[in-house]
Amino acid sequence: MEWFETIQSQFERCFIQDDRYMMLVKGLGVTIRVSLLALLLGVVIGFLIALCNLSKSKILRAIGKVYTDVIRGTPSVTQLMIIYFVIFATVHWPKWIIAAIAFGINSGAYVSEIFRAGILSIDKGQTEAGRSLGLSSAQTMMKIVLPQAIKNIFPTLINEFIVLIKETAIVGYVGLMDIQKAGDFIKSATFIAFMPLISTAIIYYVLIKILNIGLGKVEKALRKSDIR
């Protein structure tokens, strides 16, 4: 039973002593806050950029193309550090909000393509029908096209949110104590790698699993409404 005693000893050193488990609890809270705010910003930015890419205006299309090309063509960690250490260097906002803005900008480039594909998947006849009823272009988009597009792209948006949660593991570069950084601190303090790394992986897995289950139920509800 030596292996069991070793695991028990390592567990106590990593999580019980000095209440180190609280690092992981606080890190989980940071990860969730950053991810949720980044998702909200990413959806708003993505929708606006998608409209730019679908616009008849050459200027708006150029803005949308440059944005998506630059954001998708550079590493997210580089974007995070530029936004934190350069753009918001003199702004005294909480670190997690600045990090969420960085991830929201990054996610917006990918969400814009998701929205664009979803909008283009709706038959043009739907738009023509809306206009024939006297609706403006904006009203047709918001009341007819967009609700159908969201149902089509919802699974892809779920995947983007999952990717976003895992990408936030790099917020430690700007001094934030997320799940990954908490695990690194425990590893450094105890010189034990197995327990902190495995616990970090388990927390991410459980978080994403719960998210999958919850959003999966939402997706089923949307499908049922289609059948009715």
CSV table of C-alpha atoms in Angstrom, one decimal:
chain,number,residue,atom,x,y,z
A,1,MET,CA,0.0,0.0,0.0
A,2,GLU,CA,3.0,2.3,-0.3
A,3,TRP,CA,1.6,3.8,-3.5
A,4,PHE,CA,-1.6,4.7,-1.7
A,5,GLU,CA,0.2,6.4,1.1
A,6,THR,CA,2.4,8.3,-1.4
A,7,ILE,CA,-0.7,9.5,-3.3
A,8,GLN,CA,-2.4,10.5,0.0
A,9,SER,CA,0.7,12.4,1.2
A,10,GLN,CA,1.0,14.2,-2.1
A,11,PHE,CA,-2.7,15.1,-2.1
A,12,GLU,CA,-2.4,16.6,1.4
A,13,ARG,CA,0.7,18.6,0.4
A,14,CYS,CA,-0.8,19.9,-2.7
A,15,PHE,CA,-4.4,20.7,-1.6
A,16,ILE,CA,-4.8,20.5,2.2
A,17,GLN,CA,-1.7,22.2,3.5
A,18,ASP,CA,-2.0,26.0,3.6
A,19,ASP,CA,-5.5,25.6,2.0
A,20,ARG,CA,-4.0,25.4,-1.4
A,21,TYR,CA,-7.2,24.0,-2.9
A,22,MET,CA,-8.6,27.5,-2.6
A,23,MET,CA,-6.2,28.6,-5.4
A,24,LEU,CA,-8.0,26.2,-7.7
A,25,VAL,CA,-11.4,27.4,-6.5
A,26,LYS,CA,-10.5,31.0,-7.1
A,27,GLY,CA,-8.9,30.1,-10.4
A,28,LEU,CA,-12.2,28.4,-11.5
A,29,GLY,CA,-14.1,31.6,-10.7
A,30,VAL,CA,-11.6,33.7,-12.8
A,31,THR,CA,-11.9,31.2,-15.7
A,32,ILE,CA,-15.7,31.3,-15.7
A,33,ARG,CA,-15.9,35.1,-15.5
A,34,VAL,CA,-13.4,35.7,-18.3
A,35,SER,CA,-15.0,33.1,-20.5
A,36,LEU,CA,-18.6,34.4,-20.0
A,37,LEU,CA,-17.7,38.0,-20.7
A,38,ALA,CA,-15.5,37.0,-23.6
A,39,LEU,CA,-18.3,35.0,-25.1
A,40,LEU,CA,-20.7,37.9,-24.8
A,41,LEU,CA,-18.3,40.3,-26.4
A,42,GLY,CA,-17.4,37.7,-29.1
A,43,VAL,CA,-21.0,37.2,-30.1
A,44,VAL,CA,-21.7,41.0,-30.3
A,45,ILE,CA,-18.4,41.7,-32.2
A,46,GLY,CA,-18.9,38.6,-34.4
A,47,PHE,CA,-22.4,39.6,-35.4
A,48,LEU,CA,-21.3,43.1,-36.3
A,49,ILE,CA,-18.3,41.9,-38.3
A,50,ALA,CA,-20.5,39.4,-40.1
A,51,LEU,CA,-22.8,42.2,-41.2
A,52,CYS,CA,-19.8,44.1,-42.4
A,53,ASN,CA,-18.6,41.1,-44.4
A,54,LEU,CA,-22.1,40.7,-45.9
A,55,SER,CA,-22.6,44.5,-46.6
A,56,LYS,CA,-22.8,46.0,-50.0
A,57,SER,CA,-20.4,48.7,-48.9
A,58,LYS,CA,-16.8,48.2,-49.9
A,59,ILE,CA,-15.5,50.1,-46.9
A,60,LEU,CA,-17.5,47.9,-44.4
A,61,ARG,CA,-16.4,44.7,-46.3
A,62,ALA,CA,-12.8,45.9,-46.1
A,63,ILE,CA,-13.1,46.5,-42.4
A,64,GLY,CA,-14.5,43.1,-41.8
A,65,LYS,CA,-11.9,41.4,-44.0
A,66,VAL,CA,-8.9,43.2,-42.3
A,67,TYR,CA,-10.3,42.4,-38.9
A,68,THR,CA,-10.8,38.7,-39.5
A,69,ASP,CA,-7.5,38.3,-41.3
A,70,VAL,CA,-5.4,40.0,-38.6
A,71,ILE,CA,-7.1,38.3,-35.6
A,72,ARG,CA,-7.2,34.9,-37.2
A,73,GLY,CA,-3.6,35.3,-38.5
A,74,THR,CA,-2.0,36.1,-35.1
A,75,PRO,CA,-1.6,34.0,-31.9
A,76,SER,CA,-4.2,34.7,-29.2
A,77,VAL,CA,-1.4,34.9,-26.6
A,78,THR,CA,0.2,37.7,-28.6
A,79,GLN,CA,-3.1,39.5,-28.9
A,80,LEU,CA,-3.6,39.2,-25.1
A,81,MET,CA,-0.2,40.7,-24.3
A,82,ILE,CA,-0.6,43.5,-26.8
A,83,ILE,CA,-4.0,44.5,-25.5
A,84,TYR,CA,-2.9,44.2,-21.8
A,85,PHE,CA,0.6,45.7,-21.9
A,86,VAL,CA,0.1,48.2,-24.8
A,87,ILE,CA,-3.5,49.2,-25.5
A,88,PHE,CA,-4.7,49.1,-21.9
A,89,ALA,CA,-1.4,49.8,-20.2
A,90,THR,CA,-2.6,53.0,-18.7
A,91,VAL,CA,-6.2,51.9,-18.0
A,92,HIS,CA,-6.7,50.8,-14.4
A,93,TRP,CA,-9.3,48.1,-15.0
A,94,PRO,CA,-9.4,44.7,-13.3
A,95,LYS,CA,-7.1,42.3,-15.0
A,96,TRP,CA,-9.9,39.8,-15.8
A,97,ILE,CA,-12.0,42.4,-17.6
A,98,ILE,CA,-9.0,43.3,-19.9
A,99,ALA,CA,-8.3,39.6,-20.5
A,100,ALA,CA,-12.0,39.1,-21.3
A,101,ILE,CA,-11.9,41.9,-23.8
A,102,ALA,CA,-8.8,40.4,-25.5
A,103,PHE,CA,-10.5,37.0,-25.8
A,104,GLY,CA,-13.7,38.6,-26.9
A,105,ILE,CA,-11.9,40.4,-29.7
A,106,ASN,CA,-10.2,37.1,-30.7
A,107,SER,CA,-13.4,35.1,-30.5
A,108,GLY,CA,-15.3,37.7,-32.5
A,109,ALA,CA,-13.2,36.9,-35.6
A,110,TYR,CA,-14.3,33.3,-35.5
A,111,VAL,CA,-17.8,33.9,-34.5
A,112,SER,CA,-18.2,36.4,-37.4
A,113,GLU,CA,-17.5,33.6,-39.9
A,114,ILE,CA,-20.0,31.3,-38.0
A,115,PHE,CA,-22.7,34.1,-38.3
A,116,ARG,CA,-21.9,34.8,-41.9
A,117,ALA,CA,-22.2,31.1,-42.8
A,118,GLY,CA,-25.5,30.8,-40.9
A,119,ILE,CA,-27.0,33.9,-42.5
A,120,LEU,CA,-26.0,32.7,-46.0
A,121,SER,CA,-27.5,29.3,-45.3
A,122,ILE,CA,-31.0,30.9,-45.1
A,123,ASP,CA,-32.8,30.9,-48.4
A,124,LYS,CA,-33.0,34.3,-50.1
A,125,GLY,CA,-36.8,33.7,-50.4
A,126,GLN,CA,-37.1,34.4,-46.7
A,127,THR,CA,-35.6,37.8,-47.1
A,128,GLU,CA,-37.8,38.5,-50.1
A,129,ALA,CA,-40.9,37.4,-48.2
A,130,GLY,CA,-40.0,39.8,-45.3
A,131,ARG,CA,-39.5,42.7,-47.7
A,132,SER,CA,-42.8,41.9,-49.5
A,133,LEU,CA,-44.5,42.2,-46.1
A,134,GLY,CA,-43.2,45.7,-45.7
A,135,LEU,CA,-40.4,45.0,-43.3
A,136,SER,CA,-37.2,47.0,-43.7
A,137,SER,CA,-33.8,45.2,-44.3
A,138,ALA,CA,-33.0,45.5,-40.6
A,139,GLN,CA,-36.4,44.2,-39.5
A,140,THR,CA,-36.2,41.3,-41.9
A,141,MET,CA,-32.7,40.4,-40.6
A,142,MET,CA,-33.6,40.6,-36.9
A,143,LYS,CA,-37.1,39.0,-37.1
A,144,ILE,CA,-36.8,36.4,-39.9
A,145,VAL,CA,-33.3,35.6,-41.0
A,146,LEU,CA,-31.4,35.8,-37.7
A,147,PRO,CA,-33.6,33.6,-35.6
A,148,GLN,CA,-33.3,30.8,-38.2
A,149,ALA,CA,-29.6,31.3,-38.6
A,150,ILE,CA,-29.0,31.1,-34.8
A,151,LYS,CA,-30.7,27.7,-34.7
A,152,ASN,CA,-28.4,26.5,-37.5
A,153,ILE,CA,-25.2,27.8,-36.0
A,154,PHE,CA,-26.0,27.0,-32.3
A,155,PRO,CA,-23.9,23.8,-32.2
A,156,THR,CA,-21.0,25.6,-33.8
A,157,LEU,CA,-21.3,28.4,-31.2
A,158,ILE,CA,-21.2,25.8,-28.5
A,159,ASN,CA,-17.9,24.5,-29.9
A,160,GLU,CA,-16.5,28.0,-30.0
A,161,PHE,CA,-17.4,28.6,-26.4
A,162,ILE,CA,-15.6,25.3,-25.4
A,163,VAL,CA,-12.5,26.4,-27.3
A,164,LEU,CA,-12.7,29.8,-25.7
A,165,ILE,CA,-12.7,28.3,-22.2
A,166,LYS,CA,-9.6,26.2,-22.9
A,167,GLU,CA,-7.9,29.2,-24.6
A,168,THR,CA,-8.3,31.2,-21.4
A,169,ALA,CA,-5.6,29.0,-19.8
A,170,ILE,CA,-3.0,31.5,-21.1
A,171,VAL,CA,-4.3,34.4,-18.9
A,172,GLY,CA,-1.4,33.7,-16.5
A,173,TYR,CA,0.8,35.6,-18.9
A,174,VAL,CA,-0.8,38.8,-17.6
A,175,GLY,CA,-0.7,37.8,-14.0
A,176,LEU,CA,-4.2,36.3,-13.6
A,177,MET,CA,-4.7,33.3,-11.3
A,178,ASP,CA,-6.9,31.1,-13.4
A,179,ILE,CA,-7.2,27.3,-13.1
A,180,GLN,CA,-4.0,26.6,-15.0
A,181,LYS,CA,-2.0,29.2,-13.2
A,182,ALA,CA,-3.3,27.9,-9.8
A,183,GLY,CA,-2.0,24.5,-10.7
A,184,ASP,CA,1.3,25.9,-11.7
A,185,PHE,CA,1.6,27.7,-8.3
A,186,ILE,CA,0.8,24.5,-6.4
A,187,LYS,CA,3.4,22.6,-8.5
A,188,SER,CA,6.1,25.2,-7.8
A,189,ALA,CA,5.3,25.3,-4.1
A,190,THR,CA,5.3,21.5,-3.6
A,191,PHE,CA,7.6,20.3,-6.3
A,192,ILE,CA,5.0,17.8,-7.2
A,193,ALA,CA,3.8,17.8,-10.8
A,194,PHE,CA,1.3,14.9,-11.0
A,195,MET,CA,-1.4,16.1,-8.6
A,196,PRO,CA,-1.7,19.7,-9.7
A,197,LEU,CA,-1.7,18.9,-13.4
A,198,ILE,CA,-4.2,16.1,-13.1
A,199,SER,CA,-6.5,18.1,-10.9
A,200,THR,CA,-6.3,21.0,-13.4
A,201,ALA,CA,-7.2,18.7,-16.3
A,202,ILE,CA,-10.1,17.2,-14.3
A,203,ILE,CA,-11.6,20.6,-13.4
A,204,TYR,CA,-11.5,21.7,-17.1
A,205,TYR,CA,-13.1,18.4,-18.2
A,206,VAL,CA,-15.9,18.6,-15.6
A,207,LEU,CA,-16.5,22.3,-16.5
A,208,ILE,CA,-16.8,21.6,-20.2
A,209,LYS,CA,-18.8,18.4,-19.6
A,210,ILE,CA,-21.4,20.4,-17.6
A,211,LEU,CA,-21.5,23.0,-20.3
A,212,ASN,CA,-22.0,20.4,-23.0
A,213,ILE,CA,-24.9,18.8,-21.0
A,214,GLY,CA,-26.6,22.2,-20.4
A,215,LEU,CA,-26.2,23.6,-23.9
A,216,GLY,CA,-27.2,20.2,-25.3
A,217,LYS,CA,-30.6,20.5,-23.6
A,218,VAL,CA,-31.0,23.9,-25.1
A,219,GLU,CA,-30.2,22.6,-28.5
A,220,LYS,CA,-32.8,19.8,-28.1
A,221,ALA,CA,-35.4,22.4,-27.1
A,222,LEU,CA,-34.7,24.4,-30.2
A,223,ARG,CA,-35.1,21.2,-32.4
A,224,LYS,CA,-38.4,20.5,-30.7
A,225,SER,CA,-39.7,24.0,-31.6
A,226,ASP,CA,-38.8,23.3,-35.2
A,227,ILE,CA,-40.8,20.1,-35.2
A,228,ARG,CA,-43.8,21.8,-33.7
